[in-house]
Amino acid sequence: MPGLFDELTVKSVTLRNRIGVSPMCQYSSTDGMADDWHLVHLGARAVGGAGLIIAEATAVEPRGRISPGCGGLWSDSQIAPLARITSFLKKFDCVPGIQIAHAGRKASAARPWQGDHHLTEEEGGWQTIAPSPIAFGQKLWKVPTQMTVEEIGQVRNNFADAAARALEAGFEWIELHAAHGYLCHSFYSPLSNTRTDRYGGSFLNRIRFCVETVQSIRAVWPEKFPFAVRLSCSDWVDGGWTLDETVELAKMLKSEGVDLIDCSSGFNTPDYKKYPFGPGWQVHFSEKVRQEVGILTATVGLITDPLQANSIITQDKADIVLLAREMLRDPYWPYRAAKALDVNIRDVAPPPYSHWI
Ligand SMILES: Cc1cc2nc3c(=O)[nH]c(=O)nc-3n(C[C@H](O)[C@H](O)[C@H](O)COP(=O)(O)O)c2cc1C
């Protein structure tokens, strides 16, 4: 029975442990470019011993950025600064992953610490796009333009181009961001998709954009490297997307060559207050998808304690645990976990640190 510090091999890639850094937007790029901040942010967590780091939601076109400070891979000029980061991560036996994304109707927003609201064009914002002209609501008030079928095809191609650039930048793990109310999720959720063409209505029509995007990425992303998809496993709202639908979608994604489902939830409605936040609050999604689909899963959400994280793995509820905010508090969390689980620090920290602690 594997535990938190056991290796996991997916395709040709072996993670040294089951601890992953969840993708976290830094809102710190200029023109979508990674810089020294990203090197230090991600590099510290590789030195910290995580087996996998998934770089932030990285936009496949400028319109797809959540904020003007988000990273991007829509241009070849964005490859080199990311290549510097992947090369650093690999030196510490950390698998470099990246999440590629399009923010859809939630794009064009101020950085969270600057208010999180939609920006007008005078403030540097832009017109958003989505399956249907339905605003997210509250601070994200912009009514998106309904995408034409031609635009749907262009955005899908942009995902494939970004995946090809990610490969060139040295990433060995790709994740499609299809959660949290961004473009893919807004297609599959009935809350945000009222289309009457082949991209809306029935379950098969609502998931079409996600499945076709996966196919486009699959065509350029090599078989030898893992391909993950982050899903919002439930909208947590009556009449919204459900866990049963997630299971059906995950089965289809598996048959399209997806290796792992990263099981998150929610954020396609501004009403977060109903979510049952608490330790490991999304683990049951991962457990169900893993069991019913027979696919590798990652779980995320208020995982902070080493024993909690280890038991998720030993109880077969997920194959990888992803930590976000706890890794911001402590990039060396894996060292703490090693101590708590009686694992040799030499297997976790590099010699300049492990020799002394
Ligand atoms: C600063 C910050 C940025 C985030 N950016 C992303 C992102 O780029 N992509 C994504 O899928 N989730 C993003 N999230 C969500 C996290 O990946 C994670 O799912 C969530 O924070 C729950 O995990 P936690 O309880 O360990 O923080 C972000 C969270 C934080 C705190």
Coordinates of C-alpha atoms and ligand atoms in Angstrom, one line a residue:
M1 CA 0.0 0.0 0.0
P2 CA 1.7 3.3 -1.1
G3 CA 2.1 6.2 1.2
L4 CA 2.8 9.9 0.8
F5 CA 6.5 9.4 0.2
D6 CA 6.3 6.6 -2.2
E7 CA 7.1 7.1 -5.8
L8 CA 4.4 7.3 -8.5
T9 CA 5.1 6.5 -12.1
V10 CA 2.8 8.0 -14.7
K11 CA 3.8 7.2 -18.3
S12 CA 7.6 7.8 -18.5
V13 CA 7.6 10.2 -15.5
T14 CA 8.3 9.2 -11.9
L15 CA 7.4 11.5 -9.1
R16 CA 9.7 11.0 -6.1
N17 CA 6.7 11.4 -3.8
R18 CA 2.9 12.0 -3.9
I19 CA 3.2 15.7 -2.8
G20 CA 2.3 18.3 -5.4
V21 CA 2.2 22.0 -5.4
S22 CA -1.3 23.0 -6.7
P23 CA -1.4 25.6 -9.4
M24 CA -1.4 29.1 -8.0
C25 CA -1.8 32.3 -10.0
Q26 CA 0.8 34.9 -8.9
Y27 CA -0.7 37.8 -10.8
S28 CA 2.9 39.0 -11.1
S29 CA 3.6 38.8 -14.8
T30 CA 4.1 41.6 -17.3
D31 CA 2.7 40.7 -20.8
G32 CA 2.3 37.1 -19.6
M33 CA 6.0 36.6 -19.0
A34 CA 7.4 34.6 -16.1
D35 CA 10.3 36.3 -14.3
D36 CA 12.5 36.0 -11.3
W37 CA 9.5 36.0 -9.0
H38 CA 8.2 32.8 -10.6
L39 CA 11.6 31.2 -10.5
V40 CA 12.0 31.9 -6.8
H41 CA 8.3 31.0 -6.0
L42 CA 8.4 27.6 -7.9
G43 CA 12.1 27.0 -7.2
A44 CA 11.7 27.3 -3.5
R45 CA 9.0 24.6 -3.5
A46 CA 11.2 22.3 -5.5
V47 CA 14.0 22.8 -3.0
G48 CA 11.3 22.2 -0.5
G49 CA 10.9 18.6 -1.7
A50 CA 7.6 18.5 -3.6
G51 CA 7.6 15.7 -6.2
L52 CA 5.4 17.7 -8.6
I53 CA 4.9 21.4 -9.1
I54 CA 2.1 22.6 -11.4
A55 CA 2.8 26.2 -12.5
E56 CA -0.1 28.6 -12.4
A57 CA -3.1 28.9 -14.8
T58 CA -1.3 30.0 -17.9
A59 CA -3.4 31.7 -20.5
V60 CA -3.5 30.4 -24.1
E61 CA -4.4 33.8 -25.4
P62 CA -4.4 37.3 -23.9
R63 CA -8.2 37.4 -23.6
G64 CA -7.9 34.2 -21.5
R65 CA -6.0 35.9 -18.6
I66 CA -7.8 36.2 -15.3
S67 CA -6.0 39.5 -14.7
P68 CA -3.5 41.6 -16.6
G69 CA -0.8 40.1 -14.3
C70 CA -1.4 36.4 -15.3
G71 CA 1.1 34.3 -17.1
G72 CA 0.7 33.2 -20.7
L73 CA 1.9 30.9 -23.4
W74 CA 0.4 32.5 -26.5
S75 CA 3.7 33.6 -27.8
D76 CA 7.1 32.0 -28.5
S77 CA 8.7 34.8 -26.5
Q78 CA 7.1 33.4 -23.3
I79 CA 9.0 30.1 -23.6
A80 CA 12.5 31.0 -22.5
P81 CA 11.7 32.4 -19.0
L82 CA 9.7 29.2 -18.3
A83 CA 12.5 27.0 -19.6
R84 CA 14.8 28.6 -17.0
I85 CA 12.3 27.5 -14.4
T86 CA 11.8 24.0 -15.6
S87 CA 15.5 23.4 -15.8
F88 CA 15.9 24.6 -12.2
L89 CA 13.1 22.3 -11.0
K90 CA 14.5 19.3 -12.7
K91 CA 17.8 19.7 -10.8
F92 CA 15.9 19.0 -7.6
D93 CA 14.2 15.9 -9.0
C94 CA 10.9 17.8 -9.1
V95 CA 8.6 17.1 -12.1
P96 CA 7.7 20.5 -13.7
G97 CA 4.0 20.8 -14.6
I98 CA 2.0 23.6 -16.0
Q99 CA -1.7 24.3 -16.1
I100 CA -3.0 25.8 -19.4
A101 CA -6.1 27.9 -19.1
H102 CA -8.7 30.3 -20.5
A103 CA -10.6 32.4 -18.0
G104 CA -13.6 32.9 -20.2
R105 CA -16.2 35.2 -18.6
K106 CA -14.1 35.5 -15.4
A107 CA -11.2 37.1 -17.4
S108 CA -10.4 40.8 -17.4
A109 CA -10.4 41.2 -13.6
A110 CA -8.3 43.2 -11.1
R111 CA -5.7 41.3 -9.1
P112 CA -7.3 39.8 -6.0
W113 CA -5.5 42.2 -3.7
Q114 CA -6.6 45.1 -5.9
G115 CA -10.3 44.2 -5.6
D116 CA -10.9 41.2 -7.8
H117 CA -13.5 43.2 -9.8
H118 CA -13.9 43.3 -13.6
L119 CA -11.8 46.0 -15.2
T120 CA -13.3 48.5 -17.6
E121 CA -11.4 49.1 -20.8
E122 CA -10.0 52.4 -19.3
E123 CA -8.6 50.4 -16.4
G124 CA -6.9 48.0 -18.8
G125 CA -9.7 45.4 -19.1
W126 CA -11.0 43.7 -22.2
Q127 CA -14.1 42.2 -23.7
T128 CA -14.6 38.6 -22.4
I129 CA -15.9 35.6 -24.2
A130 CA -18.0 32.6 -23.1
P131 CA -20.4 30.0 -24.3
S132 CA -23.4 32.3 -23.6
P133 CA -23.8 36.0 -22.8
I134 CA -24.3 35.4 -19.1
A135 CA -22.3 37.5 -16.6
F136 CA -20.7 35.6 -13.7
G137 CA -22.3 38.2 -11.3
Q138 CA -21.4 40.5 -8.4
K139 CA -17.9 42.0 -8.9
L140 CA -17.5 40.1 -12.2
W141 CA -20.3 42.0 -13.9
K142 CA -19.2 41.9 -17.5
V143 CA -21.5 40.3 -20.0
P144 CA -19.3 38.1 -22.2
T145 CA -19.7 37.8 -25.9
Q146 CA -21.1 34.5 -27.0
M147 CA -18.4 32.6 -28.9
T148 CA -19.1 31.6 -32.5
V149 CA -18.3 28.1 -33.6
E150 CA -15.4 29.5 -35.5
E151 CA -14.1 31.2 -32.3
I152 CA -14.5 27.9 -30.4
G153 CA -12.2 26.3 -33.0
Q154 CA -9.6 29.1 -32.7
V155 CA -9.5 28.8 -28.9
R156 CA -9.1 25.1 -29.1
N157 CA -6.2 25.6 -31.5
N158 CA -4.7 28.1 -29.0
F159 CA -4.8 25.4 -26.3
A160 CA -2.8 23.1 -28.6
D161 CA -0.3 25.8 -29.5
A162 CA 0.2 26.6 -25.8
A163 CA 0.7 22.9 -25.0
A164 CA 3.4 22.7 -27.8
R165 CA 5.1 25.7 -26.3
A166 CA 4.9 24.2 -22.8
L167 CA 6.7 21.1 -24.2
E168 CA 9.4 23.3 -25.7
A169 CA 9.8 25.1 -22.3
G170 CA 10.7 21.7 -20.8
F171 CA 7.5 20.9 -18.9
E172 CA 6.9 17.1 -18.4
W173 CA 3.3 17.3 -17.0
I174 CA 0.4 19.2 -18.5
E175 CA -2.9 20.1 -16.9
L176 CA -5.9 21.5 -18.7
H177 CA -7.7 23.9 -16.4
A178 CA -11.4 22.8 -16.8
A179 CA -12.6 23.9 -13.4
H180 CA -13.5 27.0 -11.2
G181 CA -15.9 28.6 -13.6
Y182 CA -13.3 29.3 -16.3
L183 CA -14.0 28.7 -20.0
C184 CA -14.1 24.8 -20.1
H185 CA -16.2 24.6 -17.0
S186 CA -18.6 27.3 -18.2
F187 CA -19.3 25.2 -21.2
Y188 CA -20.0 22.0 -19.3
S189 CA -22.1 23.6 -16.5
P190 CA -25.7 24.3 -17.3
L191 CA -25.5 27.4 -15.1
S192 CA -23.4 29.2 -17.7
N193 CA -24.3 27.5 -21.0
T194 CA -27.6 28.1 -22.6
R195 CA -26.5 27.5 -26.2
T196 CA -28.9 25.7 -28.5
D197 CA -26.2 24.5 -31.0
R198 CA -24.0 21.4 -30.7
Y199 CA -22.0 23.0 -27.8
G200 CA -25.0 23.4 -25.5
G201 CA -28.1 21.7 -24.1
S202 CA -27.6 18.0 -23.6
F203 CA -24.7 16.5 -21.5
L204 CA -22.8 15.4 -24.6
N205 CA -23.2 18.9 -26.2
R206 CA -22.1 20.7 -23.0
I207 CA -18.9 18.6 -22.6
R208 CA -18.0 18.8 -26.3
F209 CA -15.7 21.8 -25.9
C210 CA -13.8 20.2 -23.1
V211 CA -13.5 16.9 -25.0
E212 CA -12.4 18.6 -28.2
T213 CA -9.9 20.7 -26.4
V214 CA -8.5 17.5 -24.8
Q215 CA -8.2 16.0 -28.3
S216 CA -6.4 19.1 -29.6
I217 CA -3.9 19.0 -26.8
R218 CA -3.5 15.2 -27.1
A219 CA -2.5 15.7 -30.7
V220 CA 0.6 17.7 -29.8
W221 CA 1.4 16.6 -26.2
P222 CA 3.6 13.5 -26.3
E223 CA 2.3 10.2 -25.1
K224 CA 5.3 9.7 -22.8
F225 CA 4.3 12.7 -20.6
P226 CA 1.3 12.8 -18.3
F227 CA -1.8 14.7 -19.2
A228 CA -4.1 15.8 -16.4
V229 CA -7.4 17.7 -16.4
R230 CA -8.7 19.7 -13.4
L231 CA -12.5 19.5 -13.1
S232 CA -15.0 21.1 -10.9
C233 CA -16.6 17.9 -9.7
S234 CA -19.8 19.8 -8.6
D235 CA -21.3 23.2 -8.9
W236 CA -22.7 22.8 -5.4
V237 CA -26.0 24.3 -6.7
D238 CA -29.3 22.7 -7.5
G239 CA -29.6 22.5 -11.3
G240 CA -25.9 22.8 -11.7
W241 CA -23.1 20.3 -12.7
T242 CA -23.1 17.1 -10.6
L243 CA -20.6 14.5 -9.4
D244 CA -22.4 11.9 -11.5
E245 CA -21.8 14.0 -14.6
T246 CA -18.2 14.3 -13.6
V247 CA -17.8 10.6 -13.5
E248 CA -19.3 10.3 -17.0
L249 CA -17.0 13.0 -18.3
A250 CA -13.9 11.5 -16.7
K251 CA -14.7 8.2 -18.4
M252 CA -14.7 9.9 -21.7
L253 CA -11.5 11.9 -20.9
K254 CA -9.8 8.6 -20.0
S255 CA -10.7 7.1 -23.3
E256 CA -9.3 10.2 -25.0
G257 CA -5.9 9.6 -23.3
V258 CA -6.1 11.7 -20.2
D259 CA -4.0 10.1 -17.4
L260 CA -5.3 11.8 -14.3
I261 CA -8.2 13.8 -13.0
D262 CA -7.4 16.6 -10.6
C263 CA -10.6 16.8 -8.5
S264 CA -11.6 20.3 -7.4
S265 CA -15.1 21.8 -7.3
G266 CA -17.2 24.9 -7.5
F267 CA -16.5 28.6 -8.4
N268 CA -18.9 28.9 -11.3
T269 CA -21.3 31.0 -9.2
P270 CA -20.4 33.9 -6.9
D271 CA -22.2 32.3 -4.0
Y272 CA -19.3 30.5 -2.3
K273 CA -20.8 30.6 1.1
K274 CA -22.7 27.4 0.7
Y275 CA -19.5 25.3 0.2
P276 CA -18.7 22.9 3.0
F277 CA -15.2 24.2 3.5
G278 CA -13.3 22.0 6.0
P279 CA -10.2 19.7 6.1
G280 CA -10.1 17.6 3.0
W281 CA -13.5 18.8 1.9
Q282 CA -13.0 17.7 -1.7
V283 CA -11.4 14.3 -1.1
H284 CA -14.7 12.4 -1.6
F285 CA -14.8 13.6 -5.2
S286 CA -11.4 12.1 -5.9
E287 CA -12.3 8.9 -4.2
K288 CA -15.4 8.4 -6.3
V289 CA -13.8 9.4 -9.6
R290 CA -10.8 7.1 -8.8
Q291 CA -13.1 4.1 -7.9
E292 CA -15.7 4.5 -10.6
V293 CA -13.5 5.5 -13.5
G294 CA -10.4 3.6 -12.7
I295 CA -8.2 6.6 -13.4
L296 CA -5.5 8.2 -11.3
T297 CA -6.6 11.2 -9.3
A298 CA -5.3 14.2 -7.4
T299 CA -7.1 15.8 -4.5
V300 CA -6.9 19.3 -3.2
G301 CA -8.5 21.5 -0.6
L302 CA -7.5 22.2 3.0
I303 CA -4.9 19.5 3.2
T304 CA -2.4 20.8 5.7
D305 CA -1.5 18.0 8.1
P306 CA 1.1 15.3 7.1
L307 CA -0.9 12.4 8.7
Q308 CA -4.1 13.6 6.9
A309 CA -2.2 13.7 3.6
N310 CA -0.6 10.3 4.1
S311 CA -3.9 8.7 5.0
I312 CA -5.5 10.0 1.8
I313 CA -2.9 8.1 -0.1
T314 CA -2.8 4.9 2.0
Q315 CA -6.6 4.7 2.0
D316 CA -6.6 4.8 -1.8
K317 CA -8.6 8.1 -2.0
A318 CA -6.2 9.8 -4.3
D319 CA -2.8 9.1 -6.0
I320 CA -1.4 12.6 -5.4
V321 CA -2.3 15.3 -2.8
L322 CA -2.0 18.9 -3.9
L323 CA -1.4 21.7 -1.5
A324 CA -1.9 25.3 -2.3
R325 CA -2.1 27.8 0.6
E326 CA -0.2 25.6 3.1
M327 CA 2.7 25.6 0.6
L328 CA 2.5 29.4 0.6
R329 CA 2.9 29.3 4.4
D330 CA 5.6 26.8 4.3
P331 CA 7.5 25.9 1.1
Y332 CA 9.3 23.3 3.2
W333 CA 6.1 21.5 4.2
P334 CA 7.5 18.2 2.8
Y335 CA 10.4 18.4 5.4
R336 CA 7.8 18.7 8.2
A337 CA 5.8 15.8 6.7
A338 CA 9.0 13.6 6.5
K339 CA 9.6 14.3 10.1
A340 CA 6.1 13.4 11.1
L341 CA 6.1 10.2 9.0
D342 CA 9.6 9.2 10.0
V343 CA 11.0 9.5 6.5
N344 CA 14.7 10.2 6.1
I345 CA 15.2 13.9 5.4
R346 CA 18.0 12.9 2.9
D347 CA 15.2 11.6 0.6
V348 CA 13.4 14.9 0.7
A349 CA 15.8 17.8 1.1
P350 CA 19.0 18.5 -1.0
P351 CA 22.3 18.0 0.7
P352 CA 23.1 21.7 1.6
Y353 CA 20.0 21.5 3.8
S354 CA 19.6 17.8 4.7
H355 CA 23.1 17.5 6.0
W356 CA 22.2 19.8 8.9
I357 CA 18.7 18.9 9.9
Ligands
LIG1 C1 -3.0 32.3 -4.6 C2 -3.8 31.2 -5.2 C3 -3.9 31.1 -6.6 C4 -4.6 30.0 -7.2 N1 -4.5 29.9 -8.5 C5 -5.0 28.8 -9.1 C6 -4.7 28.4 -10.4 O1 -4.0 29.1 -11.1 N2 -5.4 27.3 -11.0 C7 -6.2 26.5 -10.2 O2 -6.7 25.6 -10.7 N3 -6.4 26.8 -8.9 C8 -5.8 27.9 -8.4 N4 -6.0 28.1 -7.0 C9 -6.7 27.1 -6.2 C10 -5.7 26.1 -5.6 O3 -5.0 25.4 -6.6 C11 -6.4 25.1 -4.7 O4 -7.3 24.3 -5.5 C12 -7.2 25.8 -3.6 O5 -6.5 26.8 -3.0 C13 -7.5 24.8 -2.5 O6 -6.3 24.2 -1.9 P1 -5.7 24.7 -0.5 O7 -6.8 24.6 0.5 O8 -4.6 23.8 -0.2 O9 -5.3 26.2 -0.6 C14 -5.3 29.2 -6.4 C15 -5.3 29.3 -5.0 C16 -4.6 30.3 -4.4 C17 -4.6 30.4 -2.9

